[in-house]
Amino acid sequence: MSSAISRRKFAGFVGATLGASAFPSWIGASPKAAASPSSTDWVRLSSNENPYPLTPRALEALARAARSASRYPDEAEDETRAAIARSHGVAPEQIVLGCGSSDILHMADAAFLGPGKTVVAAEPTFEAVLLHARVTNSEAIKVPLTSDFRHDLAGMAAACDARTGLVYVCNPNNPTGTIVGGDELEAFFARVPPSTVVLVDEAYHHFVESPRYRTAAGMIERFPNVVVARTFSKIYGMAGMRLGYGIASRANAETLGRQASWNNTNAAGLQIALAGLADPDLVPTQRRRLNDTRRWLCGELERDKRRFIPSETNFLMIEVGRDVAPVILAFREKRIQVGRKFPSLSNWLRVSIGTREETAAFLSALRDIVPARAAA
Ligand code: PLP
């Protein structure tokens, strides 16, 4: 990718450029310390990754891909695009592949923003769209979440005007894990000007269990200004392989695709994704084990009488009753990497759901670092 902003550098960047208080952690820590959490003896619960290894089927696909590593992956891209299109009941021309869904977010900024345009997003939400938007010289309009930590869709619709090039709806929202329902989303789309593109980021789609939720992918036919971003990084456990995609009207897919660099995917990721899409057990198995672990953690937090935001994802926001920056550092001392600080929720800690053992290690460290009384 052309962008120099990596996930780990995110919060340091946010702190330095968006007015948040800068503090040392791996998000802005010394280079030596920053390198260490990647070692295997760390418990890594910071990037909402899937902690489980690739399935045997996926490993076979990886071995197959290795045999064609010397070739550009054009045919595999076509095959993957077709398989994704089939899974959504759309035409392959409506699918844009990306180097992770971050790439799709980047393309959307480049395609639909520019000087004089505005981008409307919730606060807090996943920062990538707003960060890339700065490069386009667009103005960011941030609409605070509701008191129950959900997107304020009415407020976001009201923030749209003729200058709005892009509205970003992260559903479920990172970092809060909350959703907006399908009916709410449709009512919102009906209020946004048709000339404004609404980018719905569904990175955590597969974890959602609420019956109120519906993917926006099925709404594109009625609202052609809607673009949906999906990723193989989360439930498919492919964060290191970098594959995501956008679903859009043919016209918007073409506009997005013009921003893509050639072969922005790789042979290995494509083959593993194809194997994952063909595996009927992968998604249900991963959802069950990660959601069960989240439920277990929530039960323990309730026993401690701690406040947390009910989540539909593989991460959870927990109130710690004080600025989270030193808390993050205290976890670090115990070789546990937790999520970055989100300045507008500065007393909240985001933790990704790991294996049961990793999550238990987190809980034990939490009880030590922030005794339940202190969090209340
Ligand atoms: N969107 C959301 C909401 C995320 O939380 C993330 C990653 O954490 C991404 C997009 C980007 O993921 P990737 O580029 O790995 O697909």
PDB file of N, CA, C and O in Angstrom, residues 129-159:
ATOM      1  N   VAL A 129     -10.922   6.043   7.576  1.00  0.00           N
ATOM      2  CA  VAL A 129     -11.541   6.897   6.559  1.00  0.00           C
ATOM      3  C   VAL A 129     -11.216   8.368   6.829  1.00  0.00           C
ATOM      4  O   VAL A 129     -10.880   9.118   5.904  1.00  0.00           O
ATOM      5  N   LEU A 130     -11.272   8.771   8.102  1.00  0.00           N
ATOM      6  CA  LEU A 130     -10.996  10.176   8.412  1.00  0.00           C
ATOM      7  C   LEU A 130      -9.518  10.510   8.232  1.00  0.00           C
ATOM      8  O   LEU A 130      -9.173  11.613   7.807  1.00  0.00           O
ATOM      9  N   LEU A 131      -8.667   9.556   8.514  1.00  0.00           N
ATOM     10  CA  LEU A 131      -7.236   9.821   8.336  1.00  0.00           C
ATOM     11  C   LEU A 131      -6.884   9.980   6.860  1.00  0.00           C
ATOM     12  O   LEU A 131      -6.195  10.912   6.471  1.00  0.00           O
ATOM     13  N   HIS A 132      -7.381   9.069   6.029  1.00  0.00           N
ATOM     14  CA  HIS A 132      -7.083   9.180   4.595  1.00  0.00           C
ATOM     15  C   HIS A 132      -7.748  10.428   4.009  1.00  0.00           C
ATOM     16  O   HIS A 132      -7.243  11.022   3.065  1.00  0.00           O
ATOM     17  N   ALA A 133      -8.892  10.816   4.579  1.00  0.00           N
ATOM     18  CA  ALA A 133      -9.616  11.980   4.051  1.00  0.00           C
ATOM     19  C   ALA A 133      -8.775  13.248   4.167  1.00  0.00           C
ATOM     20  O   ALA A 133      -8.904  14.168   3.361  1.00  0.00           O
ATOM     21  N   ARG A 134      -7.912  13.284   5.170  1.00  0.00           N
ATOM     22  CA  ARG A 134      -7.052  14.474   5.333  1.00  0.00           C
ATOM     23  C   ARG A 134      -6.201  14.700   4.105  1.00  0.00           C
ATOM     24  O   ARG A 134      -5.932  15.824   3.713  1.00  0.00           O
ATOM     25  N   VAL A 135      -5.751  13.593   3.506  1.00  0.00           N
ATOM     26  CA  VAL A 135      -4.885  13.690   2.332  1.00  0.00           C
ATOM     27  C   VAL A 135      -5.655  14.290   1.151  1.00  0.00           C
ATOM     28  O   VAL A 135      -5.074  14.901   0.258  1.00  0.00           O
ATOM     29  N   THR A 136      -6.971  14.124   1.144  1.00  0.00           N
ATOM     30  CA  THR A 136      -7.780  14.654   0.033  1.00  0.00           C
ATOM     31  C   THR A 136      -8.195  16.103   0.276  1.00  0.00           C
ATOM     32  O   THR A 136      -8.915  16.677  -0.534  1.00  0.00           O
ATOM     33  N   ASN A 137      -7.752  16.663   1.418  1.00  0.00           N
ATOM     34  CA  ASN A 137      -8.125  18.044   1.786  1.00  0.00           C
ATOM     35  C   ASN A 137      -9.628  18.228   1.941  1.00  0.00           C
ATOM     36  O   ASN A 137     -10.167  19.286   1.640  1.00  0.00           O
ATOM     37  N   SER A 138     -10.292  17.184   2.395  1.00  0.00           N
ATOM     38  CA  SER A 138     -11.725  17.291   2.684  1.00  0.00           C
ATOM     39  C   SER A 138     -11.894  17.673   4.148  1.00  0.00           C
ATOM     40  O   SER A 138     -10.989  17.496   4.958  1.00  0.00           O
ATOM     41  N   GLU A 139     -13.075  18.134   4.463  1.00  0.00           N
ATOM     42  CA  GLU A 139     -13.352  18.510   5.854  1.00  0.00           C
ATOM     43  C   GLU A 139     -14.092  17.366   6.545  1.00  0.00           C
ATOM     44  O   GLU A 139     -15.068  16.835   6.001  1.00  0.00           O
ATOM     45  N   ALA A 140     -13.618  17.000   7.732  1.00  0.00           N
ATOM     46  CA  ALA A 140     -14.271  15.918   8.487  1.00  0.00           C
ATOM     47  C   ALA A 140     -15.351  16.498   9.390  1.00  0.00           C
ATOM     48  O   ALA A 140     -15.106  17.468  10.110  1.00  0.00           O
ATOM     49  N   ILE A 141     -16.534  15.914   9.334  1.00  0.00           N
ATOM     50  CA  ILE A 141     -17.600  16.304  10.262  1.00  0.00           C
ATOM     51  C   ILE A 141     -17.898  15.100  11.134  1.00  0.00           C
ATOM     52  O   ILE A 141     -18.311  14.047  10.642  1.00  0.00           O
ATOM     53  N   LYS A 142     -17.619  15.252  12.428  1.00  0.00           N
ATOM     54  CA  LYS A 142     -17.782  14.112  13.342  1.00  0.00           C
ATOM     55  C   LYS A 142     -19.054  14.269  14.148  1.00  0.00           C
ATOM     56  O   LYS A 142     -19.255  15.309  14.791  1.00  0.00           O
ATOM     57  N   VAL A 143     -19.870  13.249  14.134  1.00  0.00           N
ATOM     58  CA  VAL A 143     -21.148  13.284  14.847  1.00  0.00           C
ATOM     59  C   VAL A 143     -21.051  12.320  16.038  1.00  0.00           C
ATOM     60  O   VAL A 143     -20.892  11.100  15.834  1.00  0.00           O
ATOM     61  N   PRO A 144     -21.111  12.855  17.277  1.00  0.00           N
ATOM     62  CA  PRO A 144     -20.952  11.974  18.447  1.00  0.00           C
ATOM     63  C   PRO A 144     -21.978  10.853  18.458  1.00  0.00           C
ATOM     64  O   PRO A 144     -23.100  11.018  17.973  1.00  0.00           O
ATOM     65  N   LEU A 145     -21.575   9.725  19.034  1.00  0.00           N
ATOM     66  CA  LEU A 145     -22.501   8.602  19.187  1.00  0.00           C
ATOM     67  C   LEU A 145     -23.639   9.002  20.114  1.00  0.00           C
ATOM     68  O   LEU A 145     -23.521   9.954  20.886  1.00  0.00           O
ATOM     69  N   THR A 146     -24.724   8.234  20.077  1.00  0.00           N
ATOM     70  CA  THR A 146     -25.839   8.466  21.001  1.00  0.00           C
ATOM     71  C   THR A 146     -25.400   8.066  22.416  1.00  0.00           C
ATOM     72  O   THR A 146     -24.327   7.473  22.600  1.00  0.00           O
ATOM     73  N   SER A 147     -26.273   8.321  23.395  1.00  0.00           N
ATOM     74  CA  SER A 147     -25.889   8.001  24.783  1.00  0.00           C
ATOM     75  C   SER A 147     -25.740   6.492  24.978  1.00  0.00           C
ATOM     76  O   SER A 147     -25.069   6.046  25.910  1.00  0.00           O
ATOM     77  N   ASP A 148     -26.347   5.680  24.095  1.00  0.00           N
ATOM     78  CA  ASP A 148     -26.115   4.236  24.205  1.00  0.00           C
ATOM     79  C   ASP A 148     -25.046   3.769  23.197  1.00  0.00           C
ATOM     80  O   ASP A 148     -25.033   2.609  22.778  1.00  0.00           O
ATOM     81  N   PHE A 149     -24.165   4.682  22.825  1.00  0.00           N
ATOM     82  CA  PHE A 149     -22.950   4.380  22.061  1.00  0.00           C
ATOM     83  C   PHE A 149     -23.230   3.853  20.656  1.00  0.00           C
ATOM     84  O   PHE A 149     -22.468   3.069  20.110  1.00  0.00           O
ATOM     85  N   ARG A 150     -24.355   4.285  20.056  1.00  0.00           N
ATOM     86  CA  ARG A 150     -24.654   3.866  18.689  1.00  0.00           C
ATOM     87  C   ARG A 150     -24.535   5.059  17.745  1.00  0.00           C
ATOM     88  O   ARG A 150     -24.552   6.208  18.172  1.00  0.00           O
ATOM     89  N   HIS A 151     -24.454   4.770  16.441  1.00  0.00           N
ATOM     90  CA  HIS A 151     -24.423   5.876  15.485  1.00  0.00           C
ATOM     91  C   HIS A 151     -25.680   6.730  15.645  1.00  0.00           C
ATOM     92  O   HIS A 151     -26.790   6.187  15.727  1.00  0.00           O
ATOM     93  N   ASP A 152     -25.501   8.041  15.650  1.00  0.00           N
ATOM     94  CA  ASP A 152     -26.642   8.963  15.663  1.00  0.00           C
ATOM     95  C   ASP A 152     -26.999   9.225  14.187  1.00  0.00           C
ATOM     96  O   ASP A 152     -26.552  10.213  13.594  1.00  0.00           O
ATOM     97  N   LEU A 153     -27.787   8.325  13.621  1.00  0.00           N
ATOM     98  CA  LEU A 153     -28.038   8.416  12.173  1.00  0.00           C
ATOM     99  C   LEU A 153     -28.806   9.687  11.822  1.00  0.00           C
ATOM    100  O   LEU A 153     -28.566  10.283  10.762  1.00  0.00           O
ATOM    101  N   ALA A 154     -29.714  10.115  12.722  1.00  0.00           N
ATOM    102  CA  ALA A 154     -30.458  11.358  12.444  1.00  0.00           C
ATOM    103  C   ALA A 154     -29.467  12.523  12.394  1.00  0.00           C
ATOM    104  O   ALA A 154     -29.517  13.365  11.482  1.00  0.00           O
ATOM    105  N   GLY A 155     -28.563  12.558  13.348  1.00  0.00           N
ATOM    106  CA  GLY A 155     -27.547  13.619  13.380  1.00  0.00           C
ATOM    107  C   GLY A 155     -26.642  13.560  12.160  1.00  0.00           C
ATOM    108  O   GLY A 155     -26.247  14.594  11.601  1.00  0.00           O
ATOM    109  N   MET A 156     -26.312  12.356  11.726  1.00  0.00           N
ATOM    110  CA  MET A 156     -25.433  12.209  10.564  1.00  0.00           C
ATOM    111  C   MET A 156     -26.157  12.655   9.284  1.00  0.00           C
ATOM    112  O   MET A 156     -25.568  13.305   8.420  1.00  0.00           O
ATOM    113  N   ALA A 157     -27.442  12.309   9.187  1.00  0.00           N
ATOM    114  CA  ALA A 157     -28.208  12.747   8.000  1.00  0.00           C
ATOM    115  C   ALA A 157     -28.286  14.273   7.979  1.00  0.00           C
ATOM    116  O   ALA A 157     -28.127  14.902   6.926  1.00  0.00           O
ATOM    117  N   ALA A 158     -28.490  14.858   9.174  1.00  0.00           N
ATOM    118  CA  ALA A 158     -28.601  16.321   9.244  1.00  0.00           C
ATOM    119  C   ALA A 158     -27.269  16.993   8.895  1.00  0.00           C
ATOM    120  O   ALA A 158     -27.246  18.146   8.441  1.00  0.00           O
ATOM    121  N   ALA A 159     -26.168  16.281   9.091  1.00  0.00           N
ATOM    122  CA  ALA A 159     -24.843  16.866   8.805  1.00  0.00           C
ATOM    123  C   ALA A 159     -24.500  16.819   7.317  1.00  0.00           C
ATOM    124  O   ALA A 159     -23.499  17.395   6.883  1.00  0.00           O
TER     125      ALA A 159
END
